[in-house]
Amino acid sequence: LAKTTQPISMDSYEGQEVNITCSHNNIATNDYITWYQQFPSQGPRFIIQGYKTKVTNEVASLFIPADRKSSTLSLPRVSLSDTAVYYCLVVTGGGNKLTFGTGTQLKVEL
Amino acid sequence: DTAVSQTPKYLVTQMGNDKSIKCEQNLGHDTMYWYKQDSKKFLKIMFSYNNKELIINETVPNRFSPKSPDKAHLNLHINSLELGDSAVYFCASSSISGGAKDTQYFGPGTRLTVL
């Protein structure tokens, strides 16, 4: 069973750009890719969403290649407050199976 | 006002007991979900309801029974609790039923510990 996978963890320093990739080779053809951020003892919260190419909002960018089998969340100039777990969310298989990625713990240091 | 609320926040109980977790959303959304997050932080969908009707029911033991009295509430009842049920359970809601396109709003979670 194809999994939706992410690196377990990433370390960065304040002011750097961080790119987190999610591999979702079983993604449904007609649905979006969404990324969530989760702080300790809180529920996940929406960051950004896209279907293809590139999407940018006030907090992040999302890059999606043409085959849509992966996506990359880009966080520009991270700060300590960006330390969190980041998840991608896709629909996999033939229809409505909502699947979160395995999650990436981002740690930002001074 | 909290958009999606869950009670209780912490639940400690013995194996074999029956317990319920309540969820309420005041966003006017049509769809609600239950997720389980294990100790490795993996998030897995358990159920989703749209306008009180079950639309997703993943491979979850039938000891878990969701109940939706109205579209603003989705409660989770668990019978005969087992050690492996220990996890954090998240409720979420979205305005439309379906896939990843629909932004989900999550509750703060309920940490269930089965002893």
Tab-separated table of C-alpha atoms in Angstrom:
chain	number	residue	atom	x	y	z
A	1	LEU	CA	0.000	0.000	0.000
A	2	ALA	CA	1.564	3.246	-1.129
A	3	LYS	CA	2.217	5.597	1.742
A	4	THR	CA	2.303	9.338	1.813
A	5	THR	CA	5.768	9.962	3.168
A	6	GLN	CA	7.753	12.882	4.511
A	7	PRO	CA	11.154	13.250	6.157
A	8	ILE	CA	10.854	12.567	9.850
A	9	SER	CA	12.637	15.723	10.922
A	10	MET	CA	14.490	18.811	9.712
A	11	ASP	CA	16.642	21.331	11.523
A	12	SER	CA	17.137	24.936	10.498
A	13	TYR	CA	18.253	28.314	11.772
A	14	GLU	CA	16.291	31.512	11.969
A	15	GLY	CA	16.192	33.424	8.720
A	16	GLN	CA	16.768	30.415	6.483
A	17	GLU	CA	14.408	29.014	3.890
A	18	VAL	CA	13.077	25.536	4.631
A	19	ASN	CA	11.695	23.131	2.055
A	20	ILE	CA	9.718	20.085	3.165
A	21	THR	CA	8.761	17.505	0.573
A	22	CYS	CA	5.897	15.047	0.651
A	23	SER	CA	5.801	12.001	-1.595
A	24	HIS	CA	2.287	10.959	-2.608
A	25	ASN	CA	2.618	8.704	-5.624
A	26	ASN	CA	-0.927	7.344	-5.224
A	27	ILE	CA	-2.665	10.708	-5.272
A	28	ALA	CA	-6.150	10.932	-6.754
A	29	THR	CA	-6.206	12.803	-10.050
A	30	ASN	CA	-8.904	15.277	-9.168
A	31	ASP	CA	-8.069	16.522	-5.708
A	32	TYR	CA	-5.870	19.097	-4.088
A	33	ILE	CA	-2.800	18.917	-1.885
A	34	THR	CA	-3.075	20.662	1.434
A	35	TRP	CA	-0.490	21.313	4.123
A	36	TYR	CA	-1.106	21.673	7.820
A	37	GLN	CA	1.001	22.845	10.762
A	38	GLN	CA	0.707	21.399	14.240
A	39	PHE	CA	2.094	22.844	17.457
A	40	PRO	CA	2.416	20.705	20.603
A	41	SER	CA	-0.886	20.023	22.356
A	42	GLN	CA	-2.885	21.633	19.544
A	43	GLY	CA	-4.797	20.425	16.538
A	44	PRO	CA	-3.358	20.867	13.048
A	45	ARG	CA	-4.105	24.127	11.265
A	46	PHE	CA	-4.232	24.971	7.559
A	47	ILE	CA	-1.203	26.546	5.908
A	48	ILE	CA	-1.571	26.317	2.145
A	49	GLN	CA	-3.238	24.355	-0.626
A	50	GLY	CA	-2.705	23.774	-4.319
A	51	TYR	CA	-3.516	21.553	-7.288
A	52	LYS	CA	-0.550	22.069	-9.588
A	53	THR	CA	2.475	24.303	-10.321
A	54	LYS	CA	3.061	26.919	-7.643
A	55	VAL	CA	0.903	28.574	-5.031
A	56	THR	CA	2.018	31.330	-2.681
A	57	ASN	CA	0.347	32.956	0.281
A	58	GLU	CA	1.504	35.218	3.095
A	59	VAL	CA	3.187	32.416	5.027
A	60	ALA	CA	4.405	29.799	2.539
A	61	SER	CA	4.763	28.590	-1.020
A	62	LEU	CA	3.754	25.228	-2.404
A	63	PHE	CA	5.471	23.672	-5.407
A	64	ILE	CA	3.772	20.815	-7.245
A	65	PRO	CA	5.429	19.135	-10.256
A	66	ALA	CA	3.426	18.173	-13.317
A	67	ASP	CA	3.029	14.524	-12.285
A	68	ARG	CA	1.711	15.618	-8.865
A	69	LYS	CA	3.385	12.660	-7.183
A	70	SER	CA	5.121	14.939	-4.729
A	71	SER	CA	4.817	18.428	-3.345
A	72	THR	CA	7.185	20.783	-1.564
A	73	LEU	CA	6.228	23.215	1.151
A	74	SER	CA	8.572	26.185	1.266
A	75	LEU	CA	8.810	28.377	4.346
A	76	PRO	CA	10.792	31.569	3.702
A	77	ARG	CA	12.950	33.022	6.469
A	78	VAL	CA	11.806	30.747	9.292
A	79	SER	CA	11.685	31.905	12.890
A	80	LEU	CA	11.638	30.081	16.210
A	81	SER	CA	7.845	30.147	16.151
A	82	ASP	CA	7.841	27.964	13.021
A	83	THR	CA	9.045	25.016	15.110
A	84	ALA	CA	6.203	22.536	14.628
A	85	VAL	CA	5.192	19.351	12.852
A	86	TYR	CA	4.145	19.799	9.222
A	87	TYR	CA	1.795	17.433	7.412
A	88	CYS	CA	0.656	17.110	3.841
A	89	LEU	CA	-2.886	15.889	3.178
A	90	VAL	CA	-4.039	14.240	-0.025
A	91	VAL	CA	-6.764	11.992	-1.301
A	92	THR	CA	-5.293	8.696	-2.411
A	93	GLY	CA	-6.414	5.670	-4.299
A	94	GLY	CA	-9.551	5.652	-6.347
A	95	GLY	CA	-11.651	8.116	-4.430
A	96	ASN	CA	-12.164	9.506	-1.039
A	97	LYS	CA	-9.397	8.129	1.160
A	98	LEU	CA	-8.068	11.127	3.023
A	99	THR	CA	-4.440	10.462	3.879
A	100	PHE	CA	-2.114	12.556	5.954
A	101	GLY	CA	1.585	12.343	5.327
A	102	THR	CA	3.832	10.886	7.997
A	103	GLY	CA	4.681	14.347	9.320
A	104	THR	CA	7.936	16.329	9.511
A	105	GLN	CA	9.159	17.784	12.780
A	106	LEU	CA	10.815	21.118	11.960
A	107	LYS	CA	13.107	22.539	14.615
A	108	VAL	CA	14.295	26.117	14.208
A	109	GLU	CA	17.191	27.377	16.294
A	110	LEU	CA	18.855	30.741	16.786
B	1	ASP	CA	-15.442	31.555	20.926
B	2	THR	CA	-13.768	28.261	20.148
B	3	ALA	CA	-14.597	27.069	16.632
B	4	VAL	CA	-14.197	23.336	17.258
B	5	SER	CA	-14.286	22.143	20.838
B	6	GLN	CA	-13.773	18.729	22.369
B	7	THR	CA	-14.429	17.372	25.818
B	8	PRO	CA	-12.733	16.090	27.787
B	9	LYS	CA	-9.195	17.260	27.052
B	10	TYR	CA	-7.713	14.366	29.000
B	11	LEU	CA	-9.250	10.969	29.654
B	12	VAL	CA	-7.602	8.279	31.765
B	13	THR	CA	-9.423	5.005	32.132
B	14	GLN	CA	-9.013	1.282	32.692
B	15	MET	CA	-9.032	-1.420	30.077
B	16	GLY	CA	-12.482	-2.752	29.354
B	17	ASN	CA	-14.319	0.462	30.190
B	18	ASP	CA	-16.620	2.355	27.844
B	19	LYS	CA	-16.017	6.064	27.268
B	20	SER	CA	-17.219	8.901	25.077
B	21	ILE	CA	-15.572	11.981	23.632
B	22	LYS	CA	-17.738	14.900	22.571
B	23	CYS	CA	-17.134	17.331	19.736
B	24	GLU	CA	-18.966	20.491	18.780
B	25	GLN	CA	-18.357	23.039	16.041
B	26	ASN	CA	-19.910	26.488	15.790
B	27	LEU	CA	-18.717	27.201	12.257
B	28	GLY	CA	-21.892	26.104	10.540
B	29	HIS	CA	-19.981	23.386	8.700
B	30	ASP	CA	-21.669	20.386	7.109
B	31	THR	CA	-18.885	17.855	7.578
B	32	MET	CA	-17.155	16.580	10.702
B	33	TYR	CA	-14.327	14.120	11.196
B	34	TRP	CA	-12.587	12.035	13.800
B	35	TYR	CA	-8.854	11.386	13.604
B	36	LYS	CA	-6.514	9.291	15.731
B	37	GLN	CA	-2.938	10.477	16.326
B	38	ASP	CA	-0.643	7.826	17.746
B	39	SER	CA	2.545	8.168	19.739
B	40	LYS	CA	4.575	8.533	16.536
B	41	LYS	CA	2.415	11.519	15.540
B	42	PHE	CA	0.793	9.660	12.634
B	43	LEU	CA	-2.642	11.122	11.896
B	44	LYS	CA	-5.242	8.713	10.587
B	45	ILE	CA	-8.822	9.403	9.667
B	46	MET	CA	-11.398	7.258	11.412
B	47	PHE	CA	-14.777	8.632	10.350
B	48	SER	CA	-16.373	11.517	8.595
B	49	TYR	CA	-19.988	12.643	8.635
B	50	ASN	CA	-21.791	14.983	6.289
B	51	ASN	CA	-25.085	16.400	7.535
B	52	LYS	CA	-25.353	13.610	10.092
B	53	GLU	CA	-24.672	10.877	7.525
B	54	LEU	CA	-21.621	8.655	7.608
B	55	ILE	CA	-19.476	9.116	4.473
B	56	ILE	CA	-16.090	7.727	5.488
B	57	ASN	CA	-15.582	4.769	7.749
B	58	GLU	CA	-12.015	3.594	7.685
B	59	THR	CA	-10.846	0.268	9.016
B	60	VAL	CA	-11.690	0.932	12.622
B	61	PRO	CA	-12.785	-1.714	15.152
B	62	ASN	CA	-16.521	-1.733	15.643
B	63	ARG	CA	-15.870	-0.892	19.293
B	64	PHE	CA	-15.686	2.674	17.977
B	65	SER	CA	-19.072	4.144	17.185
B	66	PRO	CA	-19.555	7.744	16.069
B	67	LYS	CA	-22.849	9.446	16.719
B	68	SER	CA	-24.026	12.674	15.159
B	69	PRO	CA	-27.188	14.049	16.813
B	70	ASP	CA	-27.042	17.120	14.576
B	71	LYS	CA	-24.563	18.543	12.101
B	72	ALA	CA	-22.834	20.628	14.783
B	73	HIS	CA	-21.968	17.616	16.932
B	74	LEU	CA	-20.050	14.424	16.332
B	75	ASN	CA	-19.405	12.284	19.368
B	76	LEU	CA	-17.155	9.250	19.562
B	77	HIS	CA	-18.104	6.339	21.784
B	78	ILE	CA	-15.587	3.604	22.485
B	79	ASN	CA	-16.549	0.261	24.007
B	80	SER	CA	-14.267	-2.194	25.775
B	81	LEU	CA	-11.228	0.034	25.712
B	82	GLU	CA	-7.871	-1.577	24.957
B	83	LEU	CA	-4.302	-0.482	25.632
B	84	GLY	CA	-3.806	0.185	21.924
B	85	ASP	CA	-6.578	2.780	21.963
B	86	SER	CA	-4.301	5.150	23.868
B	87	ALA	CA	-3.747	8.108	21.571
B	88	VAL	CA	-4.812	11.672	20.937
B	89	TYR	CA	-8.161	11.924	19.193
B	90	PHE	CA	-8.922	14.988	17.090
B	91	CYS	CA	-12.242	16.179	15.870
B	92	ALA	CA	-12.363	18.431	12.815
B	93	SER	CA	-14.927	20.088	10.592
B	94	SER	CA	-15.089	21.493	7.073
B	95	SER	CA	-17.688	23.357	5.102
B	96	ILE	CA	-17.971	20.800	2.325
B	97	SER	CA	-17.693	17.037	2.325
B	98	GLY	CA	-14.935	15.352	0.411
B	99	GLY	CA	-11.287	15.571	-0.092
B	100	ALA	CA	-8.164	17.481	0.686
B	101	LYS	CA	-9.461	20.658	-0.940
B	102	ASP	CA	-11.794	21.341	1.954
B	103	THR	CA	-9.980	23.234	4.688
B	104	GLN	CA	-10.419	21.412	7.931
B	105	TYR	CA	-10.593	23.101	11.314
B	106	PHE	CA	-9.358	20.944	14.142
B	107	GLY	CA	-10.277	20.785	17.780
B	108	PRO	CA	-7.621	20.835	20.511
B	109	GLY	CA	-7.601	17.055	20.863
B	110	THR	CA	-8.463	14.568	23.585
B	111	ARG	CA	-5.592	12.598	25.054
B	112	LEU	CA	-6.896	9.141	25.921
B	113	THR	CA	-4.796	6.938	28.179
B	114	VAL	CA	-5.894	3.368	28.772
B	115	LEU	CA	-4.281	1.667	31.763
